[in-house]
């Protein structure tokens, strides 16, 4: 069984990206720049923002964190985004989610200029991906396909199932796999016959955030499994299927699997860095 090591793949690809950023910095006379809007004081959000800033700094991308109060009104937050949209020194804008409850998240995302939307979450970027003309692709789906390709996993003509239909992961991952010529099924909590659908799939992407709904016995032999989930279990992160109890059987049955942690997570951050560079290049 191949372990689809996202940490190592992201490390290798980051060093190539760093060289590209050095050239770009020379060409445009400044570093590419990301601004992250961080609203409120949620500790986990602050932690994720810190990781993104660290990755930017390691690669030579300027990362500005724009801290906003927990009680910021919707129109004020939209105004901040409009200012960043107009600011030519800012190549990329990211709004750290989740936002406080009084904020309409969807309107905030839509306020971002799609050319600076490095999370790829605006309807414009979503539609362009669905139309087969991607501009900025959501980071986790992009990272998944990069990881599979870097490990030489053939996707053309394969039967794939994506379990999860969120705008963040499930739907765009299905679009990406379709673009790679997979025959794709999207499953969710109301899917009937999930067991039969899983049993047929050569590529299984799990993005439920629910442990052990899909067990190793359910996947077909030689399946490639991408476990996107980050479930907290006894103080550790585990996947929807990837955990120490399931690993021996997974090793016997499947062709390849992403570990949790160290699989999709590092590839998501790498894709964010790539999207910032793409946004700066296209600008
Ligand atoms: P989400 O918005 O909660 O979506 C979960 C999806 O799973 C929904 O579509 C839901 O179906 C489906 N689902 C839940 N229980 C199910 C069941 N028993 N059977 C079949 N489908 C079921 O979550 P998300 O934002 O997409 O994230 C999914 C997971 O990926 C989470 O664990 C998250 O932490 C992780 N994640 C990891 C990364 C990374 O970089 N590694 C990035 C993003 C997310 P319904 O639509 O019917 O409710």
Short mmCIF file of C-alpha atoms and ligand atoms in Angstrom, two decimals:
data_model
loop_
_atom_site.label_atom_id
_atom_site.label_comp_id
_atom_site.label_asym_id
_atom_site.label_seq_id
_atom_site.Cartn_x
_atom_site.Cartn_y
_atom_site.Cartn_z
CA UNK A 1 0.00 0.00 0.00
CA UNK A 2 1.26 3.45 -0.90
CA UNK A 3 1.06 6.13 1.79
CA UNK A 4 0.17 9.35 -0.01
CA UNK A 5 2.49 11.53 2.04
CA UNK A 6 1.19 15.08 1.79
CA UNK A 7 3.81 16.52 4.09
CA UNK A 8 6.73 15.36 1.96
CA UNK A 9 4.99 16.19 -1.34
CA UNK A 10 4.16 19.69 -0.11
CA UNK A 11 7.76 20.16 1.08
CA UNK A 12 9.15 19.20 -2.34
CA UNK A 13 6.69 21.34 -4.29
CA UNK A 14 7.23 24.29 -1.92
CA UNK A 15 10.89 24.49 -2.78
CA UNK A 16 10.01 24.78 -6.51
CA UNK A 17 7.37 27.38 -5.67
CA UNK A 18 9.91 29.39 -3.68
CA UNK A 19 12.10 29.76 -6.77
CA UNK A 20 9.06 30.87 -8.79
CA UNK A 21 8.20 33.45 -6.11
CA UNK A 22 11.76 34.83 -6.17
CA UNK A 23 11.48 35.36 -9.94
CA UNK A 24 8.01 36.90 -9.62
CA UNK A 25 9.20 39.24 -6.85
CA UNK A 26 11.98 40.49 -9.14
CA UNK A 27 9.59 40.91 -12.07
CA UNK A 28 6.93 42.92 -10.19
CA UNK A 29 9.31 44.75 -7.83
CA UNK A 30 7.64 43.49 -4.63
CA UNK A 31 6.62 40.25 -2.91
CA UNK A 32 3.21 38.76 -3.69
CA UNK A 33 0.85 39.81 -0.89
CA UNK A 34 -1.98 38.06 0.94
CA UNK A 35 -4.32 39.83 3.36
CA UNK A 36 -6.22 37.65 5.82
CA UNK A 37 -9.30 39.08 7.50
CA UNK A 38 -9.57 37.52 10.96
CA UNK A 39 -12.79 38.40 12.76
CA UNK A 40 -13.07 37.86 16.52
CA UNK A 41 -10.89 35.92 18.93
CA UNK A 42 -11.54 32.26 18.14
CA UNK A 43 -8.38 30.39 19.17
CA UNK A 44 -8.54 27.69 16.48
CA UNK A 45 -9.04 30.31 13.74
CA UNK A 46 -6.08 32.28 15.10
CA UNK A 47 -4.02 29.07 15.06
CA UNK A 48 -4.88 28.34 11.40
CA UNK A 49 -4.15 31.94 10.42
CA UNK A 50 -0.78 31.66 12.18
CA UNK A 51 0.06 28.52 10.14
CA UNK A 52 -0.85 30.29 6.88
CA UNK A 53 1.27 33.30 7.80
CA UNK A 54 4.23 31.05 8.64
CA UNK A 55 3.96 29.25 5.29
CA UNK A 56 3.79 32.59 3.46
CA UNK A 57 6.86 33.91 5.23
CA UNK A 58 8.88 30.75 4.52
CA UNK A 59 8.19 31.19 0.80
CA UNK A 60 8.69 34.96 0.52
CA UNK A 61 5.00 35.94 0.35
CA UNK A 62 3.96 38.97 2.39
CA UNK A 63 1.10 38.10 4.73
CA UNK A 64 -0.87 40.84 6.44
CA UNK A 65 -3.37 39.84 9.13
CA UNK A 66 -6.23 42.31 9.39
CA UNK A 67 -7.75 41.66 12.83
CA UNK A 68 -11.38 42.76 13.15
CA UNK A 69 -13.59 42.97 16.19
CA UNK A 70 -16.04 40.12 16.97
CA UNK A 71 -18.89 42.67 16.76
CA UNK A 72 -17.98 44.26 13.40
CA UNK A 73 -21.21 45.00 11.44
CA UNK A 74 -21.78 43.25 8.11
CA UNK A 75 -21.54 46.46 6.04
CA UNK A 76 -18.26 47.46 7.68
CA UNK A 77 -16.72 44.07 6.91
CA UNK A 78 -17.93 44.30 3.31
CA UNK A 79 -16.43 47.80 3.11
CA UNK A 80 -13.04 46.40 4.27
CA UNK A 81 -13.21 43.79 1.52
CA UNK A 82 -14.07 46.45 -1.08
CA UNK A 83 -11.01 48.45 -0.01
CA UNK A 84 -8.80 45.35 -0.37
CA UNK A 85 -10.37 44.63 -3.78
CA UNK A 86 -9.30 48.12 -4.92
CA UNK A 87 -5.83 47.97 -3.34
CA UNK A 88 -3.36 47.09 -6.12
CA UNK A 89 -0.67 46.12 -3.59
CA UNK A 90 -2.89 43.23 -2.39
CA UNK A 91 -2.90 40.19 -4.70
CA UNK A 92 -4.93 37.83 -2.55
CA UNK A 93 -7.72 38.08 0.04
CA UNK A 94 -8.77 35.38 2.47
CA UNK A 95 -11.55 35.61 5.04
CA UNK A 96 -10.88 33.13 7.84
CA UNK A 97 -14.00 31.03 8.53
CA UNK A 98 -16.14 30.56 10.52
CA UNK A 99 -17.43 34.11 10.95
CA UNK A 100 -19.49 35.25 13.97
CA UNK A 101 -23.19 34.31 13.84
CA UNK A 102 -24.51 37.81 13.08
CA UNK A 103 -22.52 37.86 9.79
CA UNK A 104 -23.96 36.50 6.53
CA UNK A 105 -20.92 34.46 5.45
CA UNK A 106 -22.09 33.89 1.90
CA UNK A 107 -22.45 37.66 1.20
CA UNK A 108 -19.00 38.29 2.65
CA UNK A 109 -17.42 35.66 0.39
CA UNK A 110 -19.26 37.05 -2.63
CA UNK A 111 -17.86 40.52 -1.86
CA UNK A 112 -14.32 39.29 -2.65
CA UNK A 113 -13.08 40.03 -6.18
CA UNK A 114 -12.86 36.55 -7.75
CA UNK A 115 -9.37 37.40 -9.05
CA UNK A 116 -8.17 37.72 -5.42
CA UNK A 117 -10.33 34.88 -4.02
CA UNK A 118 -7.51 32.44 -3.18
CA UNK A 119 -9.85 30.10 -1.29
CA UNK A 120 -11.79 29.72 -4.55
CA UNK A 121 -15.11 30.05 -2.74
CA UNK A 122 -16.90 32.80 -4.69
CA UNK A 123 -19.72 31.74 -7.02
CA UNK A 124 -17.65 33.04 -9.95
CA UNK A 125 -14.73 30.72 -9.19
CA UNK A 126 -17.15 27.88 -8.37
CA UNK A 127 -18.90 28.38 -11.72
CA UNK A 128 -15.67 28.63 -13.68
CA UNK A 129 -14.51 25.32 -12.20
CA UNK A 130 -17.85 23.70 -13.06
CA UNK A 131 -17.60 25.09 -16.61
CA UNK A 132 -14.17 23.47 -16.98
CA UNK A 133 -12.40 26.86 -17.09
CA UNK A 134 -10.95 27.13 -13.58
CA UNK A 135 -9.43 30.44 -12.42
CA UNK A 136 -8.67 29.97 -8.69
CA UNK A 137 -9.52 26.46 -7.45
CA UNK A 138 -10.53 25.70 -3.83
CA UNK A 139 -7.39 24.66 -1.96
CA UNK A 140 -8.34 21.24 -0.57
CA UNK A 141 -9.64 19.78 -3.89
CA UNK A 142 -6.65 21.22 -5.74
CA UNK A 143 -4.31 19.69 -3.14
CA UNK A 144 -5.99 16.29 -3.41
CA UNK A 145 -5.57 16.09 -7.20
CA UNK A 146 -1.97 17.34 -6.99
CA UNK A 147 -1.17 14.68 -4.37
CA UNK A 148 -2.67 11.88 -6.48
CA UNK A 149 -0.84 13.03 -9.62
CA UNK A 150 2.49 13.41 -7.79
CA UNK A 151 2.17 9.76 -6.74
CA UNK A 152 1.41 8.64 -10.28
CA UNK A 153 -2.17 7.58 -9.47
CA UNK A 154 -4.03 7.24 -12.77
CA UNK A 155 -7.47 8.85 -12.66
CA UNK A 156 -8.57 8.64 -16.29
CA UNK A 157 -11.72 6.49 -16.60
CA UNK A 158 -11.76 5.54 -12.90
CA UNK A 159 -14.96 5.23 -10.89
CA UNK A 160 -14.75 7.73 -8.03
CA UNK A 161 -17.02 8.47 -5.11
CA UNK A 162 -16.83 11.63 -3.03
CA UNK A 163 -18.63 11.30 0.30
CA UNK A 164 -19.59 14.84 1.35
CA UNK A 165 -21.19 17.63 -0.69
CA UNK A 166 -19.97 20.84 0.97
CA UNK A 167 -19.05 23.83 -1.20
CA UNK A 168 -15.65 23.82 0.51
CA UNK A 169 -14.63 20.20 -0.16
CA UNK A 170 -17.13 17.71 -1.58
CA UNK A 171 -18.60 19.50 -4.60
CA UNK A 172 -15.37 21.06 -5.94
CA UNK A 173 -13.48 17.78 -5.39
CA UNK A 174 -16.08 16.02 -7.51
CA UNK A 175 -15.63 18.69 -10.22
CA UNK A 176 -11.86 18.27 -10.14
CA UNK A 177 -12.12 14.48 -10.47
CA UNK A 178 -14.59 14.89 -13.34
CA UNK A 179 -12.07 17.16 -15.03
CA UNK A 180 -9.53 14.32 -14.65
CA UNK A 181 -11.96 12.04 -16.50
CA UNK A 182 -13.21 10.06 -13.51
CA UNK A 183 -16.81 8.88 -13.45
CA UNK A 184 -17.95 10.58 -10.28
CA UNK A 185 -20.68 9.90 -7.74
CA UNK A 186 -21.31 12.41 -4.95
CA UNK A 187 -22.71 10.83 -1.77
CA UNK A 188 -24.11 12.51 1.36
CA UNK A 189 -26.10 11.82 4.49
CA UNK A 190 -29.29 11.05 2.54
CA UNK A 191 -27.62 8.71 0.02
CA UNK A 192 -29.34 5.33 -0.24
CA UNK A 193 -27.12 2.26 -0.81
CA UNK A 194 -23.91 4.01 0.24
CA UNK A 195 -22.36 0.59 0.88
CA UNK A 196 -22.88 -0.55 -2.72
CA UNK A 197 -21.61 2.75 -4.13
CA UNK A 198 -18.44 2.58 -2.03
CA UNK A 199 -17.86 -1.07 -2.98
CA UNK A 200 -17.66 -0.15 -6.68
CA UNK A 201 -15.38 2.87 -6.41
CA UNK A 202 -11.73 2.73 -7.42
CA UNK A 203 -11.12 6.17 -5.89
CA UNK A 204 -12.83 6.97 -2.57
CA UNK A 205 -12.73 10.51 -1.16
CA UNK A 206 -14.04 10.79 2.39
CA UNK A 207 -15.07 14.27 3.55
CA UNK A 208 -17.77 13.67 6.13
CA UNK A 209 -16.17 14.46 9.44
CA UNK A 210 -17.74 11.22 10.77
CA UNK A 211 -15.54 8.37 11.95
CA UNK A 212 -16.16 4.78 10.89
CA UNK A 213 -19.31 5.29 8.83
CA UNK A 214 -17.14 3.80 6.07
CA UNK A 215 -15.08 0.85 7.32
CA UNK A 216 -12.12 -0.93 5.63
CA UNK A 217 -14.32 -3.95 4.79
CA UNK A 218 -16.58 -1.70 2.70
CA UNK A 219 -13.95 -0.45 0.23
CA UNK A 220 -13.00 -2.56 -2.76
CA UNK A 221 -9.57 -4.17 -2.88
CA UNK A 222 -7.04 -1.92 -4.61
CA UNK A 223 -9.06 1.23 -3.92
CA UNK A 224 -7.24 4.55 -3.58
CA UNK A 225 -8.53 6.31 -0.47
CA UNK A 226 -8.29 10.04 0.17
CA UNK A 227 -9.28 10.79 3.75
CA UNK A 228 -9.91 14.53 4.03
CA UNK A 229 -11.42 14.54 7.49
CA UNK A 230 -9.82 15.91 10.63
CA UNK A 231 -11.76 14.32 13.50
CA UNK A 232 -10.59 14.85 17.08
CA UNK A 233 -10.31 11.53 18.91
CA UNK A 234 -8.65 11.11 22.32
CA UNK A 235 -6.58 14.25 21.81
CA UNK A 236 -5.43 13.21 18.30
CA UNK A 237 -6.57 13.90 14.77
CA UNK A 238 -7.98 10.88 12.92
CA UNK A 239 -9.72 10.55 9.57
CA UNK A 240 -13.12 9.21 8.59
CA UNK A 241 -11.45 5.82 7.98
CA UNK A 242 -7.76 6.39 8.77
CA UNK A 243 -7.00 5.45 12.38
CA UNK A 244 -4.66 3.04 14.13
CA UNK A 245 -7.38 0.37 14.55
CA UNK A 246 -8.26 0.34 10.84
CA UNK A 247 -4.72 0.64 9.50
CA UNK A 248 -3.77 -3.10 9.46
CA UNK A 249 -6.81 -4.01 7.34
CA UNK A 250 -6.43 -0.93 5.14
CA UNK A 251 -2.82 -1.95 4.49
CA UNK A 252 -3.99 -5.38 3.29
CA UNK A 253 -6.87 -4.13 1.17
CA UNK A 254 -6.23 -0.78 -0.44
CA UNK A 255 -3.74 0.43 -3.03
CA UNK A 256 -3.04 3.83 -1.50
CA UNK A 257 -4.25 6.06 1.31
CA UNK A 258 -3.66 9.55 2.68
CA UNK A 259 -2.60 9.54 6.35
CA UNK A 260 -4.35 11.76 8.91
CA UNK A 261 -2.63 13.98 9.83
CA UNK A 262 0.01 14.56 7.14
CA UNK A 263 -2.03 13.79 4.03
CA UNK A 264 -4.50 16.32 2.65
CA UNK A 265 -3.81 19.05 5.26
CA UNK A 266 -0.31 20.06 4.09
CA UNK A 267 -1.46 19.90 0.45
CA UNK A 268 -4.27 22.35 1.26
CA UNK A 269 -1.75 24.90 2.56
CA UNK A 270 0.51 24.31 -0.45
CA UNK A 271 -2.45 24.96 -2.78
CA UNK A 272 -3.21 28.20 -0.97
CA UNK A 273 0.39 29.32 -1.57
CA UNK A 274 0.10 28.31 -5.25
CA UNK A 275 -3.18 30.24 -5.58
CA UNK A 276 -1.57 33.39 -4.14
CA UNK A 277 1.19 33.13 -6.74
CA UNK A 278 -1.37 32.51 -9.52
CA UNK A 279 -3.41 35.56 -8.41
CA UNK A 280 -0.27 37.74 -8.40
CA UNK A 281 0.88 36.42 -11.79
CA UNK A 282 -2.51 36.94 -13.43
CA UNK A 283 -2.80 40.46 -11.98
P1 LIG B 1 -19.32 19.63 6.18
O1 LIG B 1 -19.67 20.94 5.56
O2 LIG B 1 -19.80 19.32 7.56
O3 LIG B 1 -19.85 18.48 5.20
C1 LIG B 1 -19.89 17.15 5.58
C2 LIG B 1 -20.56 16.35 4.48
O4 LIG B 1 -20.54 14.98 4.86
C3 LIG B 1 -22.02 16.75 4.21
O5 LIG B 1 -22.23 16.84 2.83
C4 LIG B 1 -22.82 15.61 4.83
O6 LIG B 1 -24.02 15.30 4.15
C5 LIG B 1 -21.85 14.44 4.68
N1 LIG B 1 -22.10 13.42 5.70
C6 LIG B 1 -22.11 13.59 7.04
N2 LIG B 1 -22.40 12.43 7.65
C7 LIG B 1 -22.58 11.51 6.68
C8 LIG B 1 -22.91 10.12 6.66
N3 LIG B 1 -23.14 9.44 7.80
N4 LIG B 1 -22.99 9.51 5.48
C9 LIG B 1 -22.78 10.17 4.31
N5 LIG B 1 -22.46 11.48 4.26
C10 LIG B 1 -22.37 12.15 5.43
O7 LIG B 1 -17.76 19.41 6.23
P2 LIG B 1 -16.58 19.95 5.24
O8 LIG B 1 -16.31 21.37 5.52
O9 LIG B 1 -16.84 19.51 3.85
O10 LIG B 1 -15.36 19.09 5.82
C11 LIG B 1 -15.40 17.68 5.85
C12 LIG B 1 -14.25 17.15 6.68
O11 LIG B 1 -13.03 17.54 6.06
C13 LIG B 1 -14.18 17.70 8.11
O12 LIG B 1 -13.70 16.69 8.96
C14 LIG B 1 -13.17 18.82 8.02
O13 LIG B 1 -12.49 19.04 9.24
C15 LIG B 1 -12.22 18.25 6.99
N6 LIG B 1 -11.44 19.25 6.23
C16 LIG B 1 -10.13 19.03 6.12
C17 LIG B 1 -9.35 19.89 5.38
C18 LIG B 1 -7.90 19.62 5.25
O14 LIG B 1 -7.18 20.48 4.77
N7 LIG B 1 -7.45 18.43 5.61
C19 LIG B 1 -9.93 21.00 4.75
C20 LIG B 1 -11.29 21.19 4.86
C21 LIG B 1 -12.06 20.29 5.61
P3 LIG B 1 -25.26 16.34 4.08
O15 LIG B 1 -24.87 17.38 3.07
O16 LIG B 1 -26.40 15.50 3.64
O17 LIG B 1 -25.42 16.90 5.45
#
